[in-house]
C-alpha atoms as one frame of an Amber mdcrd trajectory, in Angstrom:
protein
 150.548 -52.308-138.080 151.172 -55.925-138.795 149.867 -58.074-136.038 150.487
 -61.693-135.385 147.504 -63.680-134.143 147.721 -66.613-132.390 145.658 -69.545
-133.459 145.800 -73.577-134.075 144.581 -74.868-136.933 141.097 -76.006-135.809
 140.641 -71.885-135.127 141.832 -71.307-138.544 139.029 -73.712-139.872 137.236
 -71.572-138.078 138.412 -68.591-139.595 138.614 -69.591-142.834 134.704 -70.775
-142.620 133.242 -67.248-141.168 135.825 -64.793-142.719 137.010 -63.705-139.657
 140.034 -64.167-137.289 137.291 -63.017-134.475 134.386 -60.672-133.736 135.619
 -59.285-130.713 138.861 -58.501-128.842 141.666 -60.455-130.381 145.318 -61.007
-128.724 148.229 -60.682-130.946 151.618 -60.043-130.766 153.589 -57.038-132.496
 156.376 -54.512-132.947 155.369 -52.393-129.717 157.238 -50.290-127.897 157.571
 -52.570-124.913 159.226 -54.633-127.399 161.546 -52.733-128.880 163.033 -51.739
-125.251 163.396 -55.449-124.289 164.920 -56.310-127.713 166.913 -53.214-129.360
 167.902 -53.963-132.570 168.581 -51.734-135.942 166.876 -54.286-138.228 162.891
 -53.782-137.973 162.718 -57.912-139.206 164.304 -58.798-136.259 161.803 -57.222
-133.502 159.088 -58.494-136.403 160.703 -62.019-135.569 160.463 -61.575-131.969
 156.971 -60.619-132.135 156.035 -63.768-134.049 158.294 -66.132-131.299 155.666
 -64.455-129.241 152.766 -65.179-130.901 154.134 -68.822-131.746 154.184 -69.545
-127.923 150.861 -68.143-127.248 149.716 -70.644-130.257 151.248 -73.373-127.940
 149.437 -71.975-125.061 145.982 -72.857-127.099 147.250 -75.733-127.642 147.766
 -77.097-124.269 144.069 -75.793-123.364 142.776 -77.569-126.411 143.643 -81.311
-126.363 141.784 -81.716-129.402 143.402 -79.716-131.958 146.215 -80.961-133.725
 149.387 -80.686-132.403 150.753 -77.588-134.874 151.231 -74.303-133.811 149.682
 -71.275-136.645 150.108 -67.628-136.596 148.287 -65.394-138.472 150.006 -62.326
-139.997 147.421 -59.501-140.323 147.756 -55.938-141.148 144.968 -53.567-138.892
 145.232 -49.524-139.012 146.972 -48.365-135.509 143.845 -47.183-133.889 142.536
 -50.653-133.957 145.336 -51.532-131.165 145.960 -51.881-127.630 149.033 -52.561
-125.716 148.393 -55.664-123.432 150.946 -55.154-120.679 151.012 -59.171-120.216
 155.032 -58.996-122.095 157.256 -56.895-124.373 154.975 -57.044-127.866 151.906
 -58.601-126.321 148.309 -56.170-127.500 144.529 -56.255-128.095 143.311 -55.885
-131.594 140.042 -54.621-131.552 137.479 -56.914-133.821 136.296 -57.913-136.307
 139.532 -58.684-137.999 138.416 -60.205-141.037 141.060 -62.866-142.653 140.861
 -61.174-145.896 143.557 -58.559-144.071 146.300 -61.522-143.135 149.268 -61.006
-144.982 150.673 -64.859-144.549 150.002 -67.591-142.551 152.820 -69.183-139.813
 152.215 -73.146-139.408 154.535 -76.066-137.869 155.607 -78.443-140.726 153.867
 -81.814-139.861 157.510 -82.943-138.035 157.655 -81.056-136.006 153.715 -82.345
-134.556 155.535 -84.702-131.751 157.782 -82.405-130.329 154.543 -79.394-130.344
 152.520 -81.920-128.781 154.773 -82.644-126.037 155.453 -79.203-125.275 151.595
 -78.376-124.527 151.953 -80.761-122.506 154.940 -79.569-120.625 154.047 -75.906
-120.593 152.326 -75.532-117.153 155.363 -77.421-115.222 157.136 -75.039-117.396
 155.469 -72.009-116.606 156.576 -73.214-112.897 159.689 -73.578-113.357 160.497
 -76.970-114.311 163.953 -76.569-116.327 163.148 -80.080-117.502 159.566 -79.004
-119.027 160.820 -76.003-119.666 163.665 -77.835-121.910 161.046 -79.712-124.057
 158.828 -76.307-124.597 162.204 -74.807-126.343 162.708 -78.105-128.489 159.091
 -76.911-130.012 160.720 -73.471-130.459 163.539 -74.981-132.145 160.827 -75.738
-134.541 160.494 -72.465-138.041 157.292 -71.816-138.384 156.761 -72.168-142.218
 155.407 -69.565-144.535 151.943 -69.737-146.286 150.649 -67.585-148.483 146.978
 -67.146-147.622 145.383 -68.834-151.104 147.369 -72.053-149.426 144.910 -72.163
-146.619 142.539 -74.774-148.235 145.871 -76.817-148.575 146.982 -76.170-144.723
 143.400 -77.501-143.757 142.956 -80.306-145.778 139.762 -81.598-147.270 137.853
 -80.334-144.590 138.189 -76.556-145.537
């Protein structure tokens, strides 16, 4: 099942540096049946989309508890067997993977282009007036969604990281 971890890119230093996306429980986001009830669809890419819009805003959620990392959301795309998942019932695609999930299994890596850092930034910062239902925080958390997430292949991790990978 392909799985899309939520990280930022200080936890994919991290990652890169052990091996490992985590050694224990890991929340991820991906094609589950929850999801596929809240968003039918005949096209498997576009639940797969979905699931990574998920994961993308959990990213942001990291974010806005880590004031220190930089302001880019990352999602990891990793292939585990089916066994090694749970469903979370937290939201439509939301699950447990059960660790370690070792980064040699991601498939691609989802990161914010450097642009799009000052509109990321001040959604983490807007998030928990957001989560209460500020339409005005809530309107500068979707301007970060407005945001693609660009594709990395994972050899281009070194690059995403800089010279301190």
């Amino acid at each position: 099942m392909r799985v899309y971890v939520p990280l930022t890119l200080s936890g994919l230093a991290e990652a890169y540096r052990t091996g490992e996306l985590g050694a224990g429980r890991l929340p991820g986001h991906g094609v589950t049946p929850a999801l596929r009830e809240w968003y039918p669809s005949e096209f498997d890419e576009d639940q797969e989309y979905a699931a990574l819009g998920f994961a993308a805003l959990a990213s942001l959620r990291l974010l806005a508890a880590d004031a220190g990392a930089p302001r880019r959301r990352v999602v990891v795309a990793v292939d585990v067997p089916d066994g090694a998942v749970s469903a979370d019932p937290a939201g439509p695609g939301a699950l447990w993977v059960d660790g370690p999930v070792r980064l040699a299994r991601a498939a691609a890596v989802h990161v914010d282009a450097a642009d799009a850092e000052p509109d990321v930034a001040s959604a983490a910062q807007a998030l928990p007036a957001a989560d209460g239902g500020d339409d005005g925080a809530q309107s500068v958390v979707d301007r970060a969604e407005d945001h693609e997430l660009l594709w990395y292949a994972t050899q281009e991790i070194p690059n995403l990281l800089g010279p301190t990978a």
